[in-house]
Coordinates of C-alpha atoms (C1' of nucleotides) in Angstrom, one line a residue:
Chain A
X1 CA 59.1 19.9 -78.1
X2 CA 56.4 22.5 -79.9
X3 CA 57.4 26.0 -79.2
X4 CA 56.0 26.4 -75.3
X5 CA 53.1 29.3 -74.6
X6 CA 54.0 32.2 -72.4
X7 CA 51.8 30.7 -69.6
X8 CA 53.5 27.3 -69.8
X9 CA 56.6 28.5 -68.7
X10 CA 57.3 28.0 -64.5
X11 CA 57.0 31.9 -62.7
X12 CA 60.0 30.8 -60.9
X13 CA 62.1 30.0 -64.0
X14 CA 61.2 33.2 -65.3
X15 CA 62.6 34.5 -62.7
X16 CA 65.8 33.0 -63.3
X17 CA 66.0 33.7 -66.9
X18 CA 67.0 37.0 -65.7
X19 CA 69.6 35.6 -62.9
X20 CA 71.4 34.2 -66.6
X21 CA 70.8 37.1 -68.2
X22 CA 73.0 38.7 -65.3
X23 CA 75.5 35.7 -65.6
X24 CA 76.2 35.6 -68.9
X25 CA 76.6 39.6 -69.5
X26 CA 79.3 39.3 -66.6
X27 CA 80.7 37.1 -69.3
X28 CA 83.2 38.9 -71.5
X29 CA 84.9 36.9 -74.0
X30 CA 83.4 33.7 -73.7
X31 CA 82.1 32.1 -76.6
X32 CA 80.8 28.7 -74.9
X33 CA 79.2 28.1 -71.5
X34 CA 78.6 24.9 -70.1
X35 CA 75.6 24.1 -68.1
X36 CA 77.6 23.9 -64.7
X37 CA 79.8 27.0 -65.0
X38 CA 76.9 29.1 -66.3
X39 CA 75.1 27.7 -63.2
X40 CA 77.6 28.7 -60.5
X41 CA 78.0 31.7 -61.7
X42 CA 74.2 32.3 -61.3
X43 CA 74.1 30.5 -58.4
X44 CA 71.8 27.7 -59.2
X45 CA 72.2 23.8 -59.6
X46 CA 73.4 22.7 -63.3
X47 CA 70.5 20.3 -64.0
X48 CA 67.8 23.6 -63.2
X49 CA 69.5 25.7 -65.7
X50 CA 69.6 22.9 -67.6
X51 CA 65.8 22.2 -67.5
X52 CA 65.0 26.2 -67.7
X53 CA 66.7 26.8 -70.7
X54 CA 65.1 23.5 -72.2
X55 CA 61.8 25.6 -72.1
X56 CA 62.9 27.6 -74.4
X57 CA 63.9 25.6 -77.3
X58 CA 66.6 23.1 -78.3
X59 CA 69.6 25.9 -77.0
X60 CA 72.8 23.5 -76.2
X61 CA 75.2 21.8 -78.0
X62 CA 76.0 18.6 -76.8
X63 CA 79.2 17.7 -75.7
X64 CA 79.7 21.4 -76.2
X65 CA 77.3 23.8 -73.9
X66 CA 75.7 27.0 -74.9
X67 CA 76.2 29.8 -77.2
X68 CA 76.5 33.1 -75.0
X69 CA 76.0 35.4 -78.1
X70 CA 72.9 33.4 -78.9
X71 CA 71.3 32.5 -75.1
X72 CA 71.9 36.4 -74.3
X73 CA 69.5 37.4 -77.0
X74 CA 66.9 34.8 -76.7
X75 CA 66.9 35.3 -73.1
X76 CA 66.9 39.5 -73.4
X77 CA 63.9 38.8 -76.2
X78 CA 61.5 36.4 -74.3
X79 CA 62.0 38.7 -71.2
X80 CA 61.3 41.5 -72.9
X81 CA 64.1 43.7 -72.3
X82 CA 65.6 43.3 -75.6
X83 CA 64.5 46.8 -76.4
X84 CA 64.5 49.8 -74.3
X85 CA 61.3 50.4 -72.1
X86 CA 60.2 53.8 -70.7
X87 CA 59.2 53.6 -67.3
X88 CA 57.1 56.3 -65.0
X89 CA 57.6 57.4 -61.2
X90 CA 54.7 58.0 -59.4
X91 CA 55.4 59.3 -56.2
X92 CA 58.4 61.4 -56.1
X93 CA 59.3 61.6 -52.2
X94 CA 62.0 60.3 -50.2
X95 CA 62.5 56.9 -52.1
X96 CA 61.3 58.0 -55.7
X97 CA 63.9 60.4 -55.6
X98 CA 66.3 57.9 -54.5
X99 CA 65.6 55.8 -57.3
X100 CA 65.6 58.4 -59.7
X101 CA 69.3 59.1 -58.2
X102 CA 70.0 55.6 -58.3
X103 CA 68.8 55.0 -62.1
X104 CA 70.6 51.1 -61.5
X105 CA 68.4 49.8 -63.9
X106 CA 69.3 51.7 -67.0
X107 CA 71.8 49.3 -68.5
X108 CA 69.0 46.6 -68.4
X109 CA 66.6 48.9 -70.9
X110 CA 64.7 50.7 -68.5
X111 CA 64.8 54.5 -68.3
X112 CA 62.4 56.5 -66.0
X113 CA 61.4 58.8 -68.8
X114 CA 59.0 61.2 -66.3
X115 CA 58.2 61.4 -62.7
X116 CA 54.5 62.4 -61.2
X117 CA 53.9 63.8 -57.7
X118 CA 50.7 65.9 -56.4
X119 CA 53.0 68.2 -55.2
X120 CA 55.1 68.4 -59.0
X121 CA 57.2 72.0 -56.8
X122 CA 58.9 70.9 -54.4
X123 CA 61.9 72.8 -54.7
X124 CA 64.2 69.8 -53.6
X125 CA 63.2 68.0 -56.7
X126 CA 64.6 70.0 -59.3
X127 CA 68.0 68.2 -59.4
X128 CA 66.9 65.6 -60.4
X129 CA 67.2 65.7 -63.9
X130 CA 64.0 64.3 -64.3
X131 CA 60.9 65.8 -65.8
X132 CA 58.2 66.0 -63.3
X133 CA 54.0 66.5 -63.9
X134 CA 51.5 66.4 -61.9
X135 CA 49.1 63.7 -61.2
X136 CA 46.6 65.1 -63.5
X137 CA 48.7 65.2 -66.7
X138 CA 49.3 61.6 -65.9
X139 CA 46.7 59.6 -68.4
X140 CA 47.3 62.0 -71.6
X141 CA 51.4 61.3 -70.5
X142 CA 50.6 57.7 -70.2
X143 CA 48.5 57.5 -73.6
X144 CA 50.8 59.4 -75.9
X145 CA 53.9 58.0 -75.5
X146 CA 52.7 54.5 -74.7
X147 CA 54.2 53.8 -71.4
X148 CA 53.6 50.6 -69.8
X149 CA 55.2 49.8 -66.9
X150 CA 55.5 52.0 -63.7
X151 CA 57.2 52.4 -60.2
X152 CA 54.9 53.0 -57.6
X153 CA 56.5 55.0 -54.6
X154 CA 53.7 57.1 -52.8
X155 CA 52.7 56.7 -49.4
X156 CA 50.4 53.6 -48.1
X157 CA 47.1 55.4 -47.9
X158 CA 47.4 56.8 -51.4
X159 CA 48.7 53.8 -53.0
X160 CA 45.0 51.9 -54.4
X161 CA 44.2 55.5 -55.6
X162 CA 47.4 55.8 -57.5
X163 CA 47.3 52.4 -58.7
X164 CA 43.5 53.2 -59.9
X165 CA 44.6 55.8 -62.0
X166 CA 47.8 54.1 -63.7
X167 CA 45.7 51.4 -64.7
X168 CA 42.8 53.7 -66.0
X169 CA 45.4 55.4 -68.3
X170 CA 46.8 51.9 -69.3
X171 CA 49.8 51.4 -67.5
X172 CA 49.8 47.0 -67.5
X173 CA 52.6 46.5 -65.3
X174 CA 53.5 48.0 -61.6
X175 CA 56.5 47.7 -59.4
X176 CA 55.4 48.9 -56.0
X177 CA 57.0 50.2 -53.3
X178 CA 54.3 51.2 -51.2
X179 CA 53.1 49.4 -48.0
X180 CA 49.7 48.2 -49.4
X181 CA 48.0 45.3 -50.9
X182 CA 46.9 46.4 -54.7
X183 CA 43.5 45.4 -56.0
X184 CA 44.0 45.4 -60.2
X185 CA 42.0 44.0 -62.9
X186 CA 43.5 40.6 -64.9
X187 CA 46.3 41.4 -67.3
X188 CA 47.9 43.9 -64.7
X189 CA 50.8 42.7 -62.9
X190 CA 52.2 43.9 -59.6
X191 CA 55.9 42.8 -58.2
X192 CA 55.7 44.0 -54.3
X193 CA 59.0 45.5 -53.3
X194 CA 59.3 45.9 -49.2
X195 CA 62.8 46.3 -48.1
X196 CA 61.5 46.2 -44.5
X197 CA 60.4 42.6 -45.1
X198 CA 63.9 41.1 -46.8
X199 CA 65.7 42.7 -43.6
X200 CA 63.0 41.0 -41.6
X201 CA 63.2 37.8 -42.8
X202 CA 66.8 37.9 -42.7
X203 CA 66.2 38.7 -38.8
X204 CA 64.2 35.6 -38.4
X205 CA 67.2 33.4 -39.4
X206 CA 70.1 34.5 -37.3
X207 CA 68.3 34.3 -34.7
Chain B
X1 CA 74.1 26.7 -51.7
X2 CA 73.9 26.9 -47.8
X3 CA 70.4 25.7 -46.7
X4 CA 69.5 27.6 -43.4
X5 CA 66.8 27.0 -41.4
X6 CA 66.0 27.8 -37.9
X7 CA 62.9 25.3 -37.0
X8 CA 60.4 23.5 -39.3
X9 CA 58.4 26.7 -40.3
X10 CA 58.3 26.7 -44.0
X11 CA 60.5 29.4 -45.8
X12 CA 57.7 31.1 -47.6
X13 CA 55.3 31.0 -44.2
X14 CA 58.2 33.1 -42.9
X15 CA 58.3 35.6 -45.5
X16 CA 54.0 36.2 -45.0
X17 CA 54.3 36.1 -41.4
X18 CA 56.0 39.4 -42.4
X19 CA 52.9 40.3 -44.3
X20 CA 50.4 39.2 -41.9
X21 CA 52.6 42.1 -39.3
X22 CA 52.5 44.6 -41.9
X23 CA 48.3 44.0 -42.6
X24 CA 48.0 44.0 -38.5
X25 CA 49.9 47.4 -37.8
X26 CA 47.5 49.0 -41.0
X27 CA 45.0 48.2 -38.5
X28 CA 43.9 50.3 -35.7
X29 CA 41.6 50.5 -33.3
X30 CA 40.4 46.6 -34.0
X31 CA 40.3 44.3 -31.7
X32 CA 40.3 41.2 -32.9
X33 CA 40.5 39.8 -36.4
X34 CA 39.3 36.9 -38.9
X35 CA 41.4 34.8 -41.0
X36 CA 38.9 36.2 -43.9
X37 CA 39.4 40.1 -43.0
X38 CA 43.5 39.1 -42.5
X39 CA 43.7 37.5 -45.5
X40 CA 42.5 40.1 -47.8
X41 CA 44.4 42.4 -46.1
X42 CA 47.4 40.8 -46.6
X43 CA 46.5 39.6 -50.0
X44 CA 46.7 35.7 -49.5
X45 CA 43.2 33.2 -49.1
X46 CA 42.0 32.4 -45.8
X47 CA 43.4 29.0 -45.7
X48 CA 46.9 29.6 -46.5
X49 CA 46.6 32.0 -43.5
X50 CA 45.2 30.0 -40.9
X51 CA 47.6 27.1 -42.0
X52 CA 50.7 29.7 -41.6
X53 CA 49.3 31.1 -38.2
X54 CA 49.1 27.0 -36.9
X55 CA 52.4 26.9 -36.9
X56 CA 52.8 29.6 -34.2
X57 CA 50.9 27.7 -31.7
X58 CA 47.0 27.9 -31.1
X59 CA 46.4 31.4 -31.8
X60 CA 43.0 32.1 -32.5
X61 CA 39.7 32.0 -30.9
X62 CA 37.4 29.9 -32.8
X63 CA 34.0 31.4 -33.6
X64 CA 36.1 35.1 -33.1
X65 CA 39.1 35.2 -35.0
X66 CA 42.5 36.5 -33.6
X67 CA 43.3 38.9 -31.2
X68 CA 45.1 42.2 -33.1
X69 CA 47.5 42.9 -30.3
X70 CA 48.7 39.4 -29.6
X71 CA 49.2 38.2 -32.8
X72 CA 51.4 41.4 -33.5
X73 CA 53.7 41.0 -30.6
X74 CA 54.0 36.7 -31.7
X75 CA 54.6 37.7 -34.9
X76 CA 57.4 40.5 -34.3
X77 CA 59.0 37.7 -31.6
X78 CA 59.0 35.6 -33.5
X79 CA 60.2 37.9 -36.7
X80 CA 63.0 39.1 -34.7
X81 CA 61.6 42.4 -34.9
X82 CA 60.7 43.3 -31.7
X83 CA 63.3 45.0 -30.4
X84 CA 65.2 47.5 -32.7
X85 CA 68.3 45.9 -34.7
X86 CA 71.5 47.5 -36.0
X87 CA 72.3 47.4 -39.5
X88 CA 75.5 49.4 -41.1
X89 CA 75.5 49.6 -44.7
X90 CA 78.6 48.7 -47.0
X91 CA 79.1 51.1 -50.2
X92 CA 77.8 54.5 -49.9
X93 CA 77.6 55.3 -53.6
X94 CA 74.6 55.9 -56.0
X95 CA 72.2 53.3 -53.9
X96 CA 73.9 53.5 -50.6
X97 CA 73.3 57.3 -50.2
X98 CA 69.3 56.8 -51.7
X99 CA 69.4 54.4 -49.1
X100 CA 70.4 56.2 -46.4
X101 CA 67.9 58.8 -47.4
X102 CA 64.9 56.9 -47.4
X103 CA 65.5 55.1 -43.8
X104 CA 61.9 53.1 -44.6
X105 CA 62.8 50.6 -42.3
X106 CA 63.4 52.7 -39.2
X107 CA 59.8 52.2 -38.6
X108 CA 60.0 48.7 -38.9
X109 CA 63.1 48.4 -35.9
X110 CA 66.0 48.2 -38.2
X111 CA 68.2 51.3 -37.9
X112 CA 71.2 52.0 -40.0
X113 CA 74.0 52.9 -37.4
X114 CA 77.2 53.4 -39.6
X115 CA 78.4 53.2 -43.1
X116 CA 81.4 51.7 -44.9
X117 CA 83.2 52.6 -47.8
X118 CA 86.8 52.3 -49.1
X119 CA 86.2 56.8 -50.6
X120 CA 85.3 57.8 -47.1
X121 CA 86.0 61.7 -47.7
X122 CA 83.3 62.2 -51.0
X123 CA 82.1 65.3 -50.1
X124 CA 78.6 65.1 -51.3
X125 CA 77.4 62.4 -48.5
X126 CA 78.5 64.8 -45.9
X127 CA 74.7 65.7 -45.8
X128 CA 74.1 62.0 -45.0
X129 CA 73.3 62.2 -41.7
X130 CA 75.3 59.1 -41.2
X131 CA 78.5 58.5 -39.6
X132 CA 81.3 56.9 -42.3
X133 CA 84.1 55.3 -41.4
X134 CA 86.7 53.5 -43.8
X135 CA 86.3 50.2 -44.8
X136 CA 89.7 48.9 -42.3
X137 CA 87.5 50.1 -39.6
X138 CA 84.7 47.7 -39.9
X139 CA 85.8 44.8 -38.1
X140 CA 86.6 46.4 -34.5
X141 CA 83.0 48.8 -35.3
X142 CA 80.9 45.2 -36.0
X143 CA 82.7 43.6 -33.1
X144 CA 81.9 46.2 -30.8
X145 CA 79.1 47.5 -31.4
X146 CA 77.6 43.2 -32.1
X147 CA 76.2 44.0 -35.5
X148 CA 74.6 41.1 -37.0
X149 CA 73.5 42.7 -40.4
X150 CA 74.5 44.1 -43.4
X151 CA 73.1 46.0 -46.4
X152 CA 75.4 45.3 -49.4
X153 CA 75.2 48.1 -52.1
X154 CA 79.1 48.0 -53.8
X155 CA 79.8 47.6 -57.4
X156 CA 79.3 43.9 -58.3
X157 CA 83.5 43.2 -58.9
X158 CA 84.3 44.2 -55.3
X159 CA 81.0 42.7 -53.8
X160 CA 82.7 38.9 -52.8
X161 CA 85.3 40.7 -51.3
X162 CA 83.3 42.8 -49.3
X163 CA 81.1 40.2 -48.2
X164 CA 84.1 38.1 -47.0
X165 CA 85.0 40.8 -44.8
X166 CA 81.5 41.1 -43.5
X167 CA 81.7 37.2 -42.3
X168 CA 85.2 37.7 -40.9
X169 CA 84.0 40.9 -38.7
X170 CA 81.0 38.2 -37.5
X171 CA 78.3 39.8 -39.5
X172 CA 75.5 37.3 -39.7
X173 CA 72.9 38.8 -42.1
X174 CA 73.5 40.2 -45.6
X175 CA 70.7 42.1 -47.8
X176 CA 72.6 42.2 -50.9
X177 CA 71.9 44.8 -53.9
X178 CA 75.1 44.1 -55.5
X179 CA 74.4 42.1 -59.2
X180 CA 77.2 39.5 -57.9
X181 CA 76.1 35.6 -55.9
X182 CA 77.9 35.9 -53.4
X183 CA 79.6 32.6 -51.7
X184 CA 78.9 32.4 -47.8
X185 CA 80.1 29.8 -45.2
X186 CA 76.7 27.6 -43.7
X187 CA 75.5 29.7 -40.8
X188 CA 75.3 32.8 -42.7
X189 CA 72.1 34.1 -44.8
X190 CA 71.8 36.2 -47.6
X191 CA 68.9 37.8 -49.6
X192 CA 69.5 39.4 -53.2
X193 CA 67.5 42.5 -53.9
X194 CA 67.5 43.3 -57.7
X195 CA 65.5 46.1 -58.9
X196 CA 66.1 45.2 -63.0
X197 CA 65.2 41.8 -62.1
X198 CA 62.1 42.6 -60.8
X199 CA 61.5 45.3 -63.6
X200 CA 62.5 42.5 -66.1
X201 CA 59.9 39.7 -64.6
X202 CA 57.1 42.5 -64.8
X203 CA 58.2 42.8 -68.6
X204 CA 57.8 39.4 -69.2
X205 CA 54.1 39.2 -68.3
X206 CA 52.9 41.9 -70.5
X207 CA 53.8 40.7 -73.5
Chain C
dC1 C1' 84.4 11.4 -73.7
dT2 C1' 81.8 15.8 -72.9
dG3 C1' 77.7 17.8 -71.9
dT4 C1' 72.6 18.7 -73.1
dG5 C1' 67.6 17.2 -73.0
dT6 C1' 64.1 14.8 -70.3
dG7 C1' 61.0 11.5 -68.0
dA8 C1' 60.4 10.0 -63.4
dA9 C1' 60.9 10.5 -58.5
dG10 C1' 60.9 13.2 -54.6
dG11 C1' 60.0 17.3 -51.8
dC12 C1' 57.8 21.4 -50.8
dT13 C1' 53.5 24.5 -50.9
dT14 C1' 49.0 25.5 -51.6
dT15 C1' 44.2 24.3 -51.5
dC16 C1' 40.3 22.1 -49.9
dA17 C1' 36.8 20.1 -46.9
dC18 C1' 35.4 19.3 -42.7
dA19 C1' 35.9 18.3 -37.8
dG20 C1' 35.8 20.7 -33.5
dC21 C1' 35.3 24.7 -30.4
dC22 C1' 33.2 29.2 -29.0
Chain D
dG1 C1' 25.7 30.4 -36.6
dG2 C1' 30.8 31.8 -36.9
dC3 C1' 35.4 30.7 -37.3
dT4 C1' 39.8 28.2 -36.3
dG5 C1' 42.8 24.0 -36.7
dT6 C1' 44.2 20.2 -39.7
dG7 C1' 44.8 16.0 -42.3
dA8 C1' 44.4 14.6 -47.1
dA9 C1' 44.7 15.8 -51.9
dA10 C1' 46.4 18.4 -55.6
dG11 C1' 49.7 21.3 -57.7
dC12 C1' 54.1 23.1 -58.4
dC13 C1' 58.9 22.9 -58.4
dT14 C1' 63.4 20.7 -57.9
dT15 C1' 66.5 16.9 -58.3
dC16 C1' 68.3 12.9 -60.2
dA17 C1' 69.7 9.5 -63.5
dC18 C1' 70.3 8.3 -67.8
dA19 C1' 69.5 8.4 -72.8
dC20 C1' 71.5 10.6 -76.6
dA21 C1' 73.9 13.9 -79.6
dG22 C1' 78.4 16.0 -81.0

DNA sequence: CTGTGTGAAGGCTTTCACAGCC
DNA sequence: GGCTGTGAAAGCCTTCACACAG
């Protein structure tokens, strides 16, 4: 099979290439996965991880399984997170300052590298060991040091406004907190976060 | 993995229905809506809508639309939402205590009522604002006190065991932020939360 | 014999067009 | 005229069985 085009590949095995990406990094001192334990571990069925990885390129060795040295850099490089990526906060309230606390995704190559707020001195901010600017400094920031992804955290009724301005300065890529439905131009992507909704949805099924 | 469903609504209908109640309660002082002005709202075409909403029962008034108020109240009965819900959170570290802090779902009817952890007596959550008990205590607090969900936010080696004793004390309902797939007996739902994951698929698409 | 790669089948969702009601 | 409800079609994704390589 000829090397597959970004587009070609599923959204939800992209998705998953990350769930393996998880699984086999909880791997330590394993030189050879099969297909089924690699699968439990990430919690799908062998024959999708299987198929998933087949998008990639010929990965397995039959009668053998998978290289984790090799699969955990092929998988780290076509997601993307093979080198560290800067990240911006916009929004640094209640929950941006959580995150900035939480800093969970720092192992995977993210690392919020400055924080933006209209209101840069509030006083309760200043432990957070995070540089903080305010909204206006936010395209030169942007621009210079070529950031491209961002975490959106402001409230609802600000949210377009914010997003408007990210994508003016270039930011291609949002992960957003806030309680609104964006409106970007193609070649911006938005993942919705609502924590709200996964506790919801949980509701509905115990019911 | 255990497949849980409560009636013949489709999994992903659920999830919007939970999108369709956020887009109502952003509206005030309307009346009565169209599957169009919805929609947009909520970010989904008008067809998927009206399909989703036709599994409630007849809803809407052709030639009108939908009536705000009713359709909020179906869709929060339905959700599970409507009346407020107890939720104690398991692992008061990093995440647990941002967490705490940001309480966005309060607003929502889900209201954290206890937390759990095996280092009860770290001194720097005693500005929680939540009441902490040790982890022996959960059992008799869940049993009394008929709390059906969890939020999960231990380190990834302990999670299993934590969410075994969740299902022994008769938790029903697990959001789970721990990097760990955790095994659950049928009857018993879980939803993974991963903020790397969801930085890493945003990654991927701006490549 | 072990275990991957893959076409084909099946199931689930989304989309569309239009009938039917206000 | 406006707008919902819905079967039919299309698209997407998962599952399976088996060919094939080591």
């Amino acid at each position: 099979m000829p090397l597959m085009q970004r587009s070609d590949v599923p959204r939800r095995t992209v998705y998953r290439f990350s769930l393996y990406l998880r699984a086999l990094q909880r791997m330590e001192g394993v030189e050879t996965v099969s297909s089924r334990t690699l699968a439990q571990v990430a919690g799908v069925k062998p024959p999708q991880l299987r198929k998933d990885l087949a998008y990639l390129k010929p990965m397995g060795c039959r009668g053998r399984g998978y290289d984790v040295a090799h699969l955990t850099g092929v998988l780290a490089d076509v997601l993307g997170s093979a080198r560290p990526q800067g990240v911006i906060l916009v929004g640094v309230g209640n929950l941006g300052a959580a995150l900035v606390r939480y800093q969970g995704f720092r192992k995977e190559g993210f690392e919020m590298v400055a924080g933006f707020d209209i209101d840069v001195k509030r006083e309760r901010r200043a432990d957070l060991g995070l540089v903080l600017y305010p909204m206006s400094e936010l395209r030169s920031f942007v621009q210079e040091r070529g950031v491209r992804m961002a975490i959106l955290t402001v409230p609802g009724a600000v949210a377009q406004a914010a997003a408007d301005e990210l994508v003016a300065a270039g930011v291609l890529a949002i992960l957003n907190f806030a309680p609104a439905t964006l409106q970007v131009p193609p070649g911006v992507v938005v993942n919705d976060v609502d924590l709200a909704i996964e506790l919801e949805n949980l509701s509905y099924f115990i019911q």
